[in-house]
Amino acid sequence: MKHYFNPMSRAITTDWMLNELDAPHEQITIDFASNENNTAEFRKINPMGKLPALVDGDTVVTEVSAICAYLADKFPEKNLAPEVGSVERAAYYRYLFFACNTIEPAFALAACGLEHPDPVSAGWGDMPRVLATIEDMTPETDWALGEQFTAADVVFGGLLDFSITFKWLEPSPKVAAYVARIRQRPAYRATHSAFDAA
Ligand SMILES: N[C@@H](CCC(=O)N[C@@H](CS)C(=O)NCC(=O)O)C(=O)O
């Protein structure tokens, strides 16, 4: 597998996922400063010109949540995804999609001081609803799905962590405690040193 990566990008999350799985891969660092993400060669992999991207043989996966879900399913013996058809699997999907469909756009807009003029039509609604849902979905103890740590924690917990670091989110005590647990994971620590130093 080839992982297209830059340490100062969202590829830090997929790097963490690869590390949680101890998945053999080739790390290909893409330099934004020299526009390597916009070469014709890279655009063939991801027409968005964005990181991360994963190439597994003939399979191309882009988008943080999709890559993490793909990897969790590729290594079922590592137990980073609940069984297909289980009650937990439904919750798992909810964490993966809530992170990228709702938290990401809501926080990205808010970070620029913008609000969507029509929160009823905007899929992510408005900030009070997003924050209330984050609070509701954040586990009091352990992980998103209970005792089993999964890709849902990498994606949802990773995004909360990123949002706190970039001051997009002022965490409640429950969110702060969950992110503190996330930050203690060896695979997180092994993959976030450059990011933390920034
Ligand atoms: N929705 C994408 C977002 C990826 C993204 O925005 N990556 C940024 C770095 S954090 C990027 O590659 N930006 C370069 C560009 O847009 O030219 C995902 O989840 O993977």
mmCIF file of C-alpha atoms in Angstrom, residues 1-5 11-27 53-54 67-68 71 75 78 80 154 187 191:
data_model
loop_
_atom_site.group_PDB
_atom_site.id
_atom_site.type_symbol
_atom_site.label_atom_id
_atom_site.label_comp_id
_atom_site.label_asym_id
_atom_site.label_seq_id
_atom_site.Cartn_x
_atom_site.Cartn_y
_atom_site.Cartn_z
ATOM 1 C CA MET A 1 0.000 0.000 0.000
ATOM 2 C CA LYS A 2 1.149 3.518 -0.747
ATOM 3 C CA HIS A 3 0.146 6.258 1.688
ATOM 4 C CA TYR A 4 0.390 9.782 0.319
ATOM 5 C CA PHE A 5 1.185 11.894 3.315
ATOM 6 C CA ALA A 11 -2.914 12.609 6.612
ATOM 7 C CA ILE A 12 -1.699 12.564 10.217
ATOM 8 C CA THR A 13 -4.975 10.800 11.037
ATOM 9 C CA THR A 14 -4.581 8.078 8.408
ATOM 10 C CA ASP A 15 -0.951 7.709 9.452
ATOM 11 C CA TRP A 16 -2.166 7.120 13.014
ATOM 12 C CA MET A 17 -4.693 4.545 11.725
ATOM 13 C CA LEU A 18 -1.955 2.703 9.803
ATOM 14 C CA ASN A 19 0.120 2.713 12.975
ATOM 15 C CA GLU A 20 -2.772 1.389 15.114
ATOM 16 C CA LEU A 21 -3.001 -1.521 12.654
ATOM 17 C CA ASP A 22 0.742 -1.936 12.280
ATOM 18 C CA ALA A 23 -0.054 -2.094 8.562
ATOM 19 C CA PRO A 24 2.903 -2.407 6.191
ATOM 20 C CA HIS A 25 2.932 0.496 3.761
ATOM 21 C CA GLU A 26 5.133 2.812 1.778
ATOM 22 C CA GLN A 27 4.993 6.394 3.028
ATOM 23 C CA ALA A 53 -4.658 9.268 -0.351
ATOM 24 C CA LEU A 54 -4.138 5.532 -0.140
ATOM 25 C CA ILE A 67 -9.392 5.452 4.289
ATOM 26 C CA CYS A 68 -9.778 4.638 7.994
ATOM 27 C CA LEU A 71 -8.140 -0.061 6.535
ATOM 28 C CA PHE A 75 -7.322 -5.973 8.763
ATOM 29 C CA LYS A 78 -7.039 -6.055 14.530
ATOM 30 C CA LEU A 80 -10.784 -1.788 14.757
ATOM 31 C CA VAL A 154 -9.464 7.683 15.098
ATOM 32 C CA ALA A 187 0.046 4.843 17.970
ATOM 33 C CA THR A 191 2.482 9.723 14.694
#
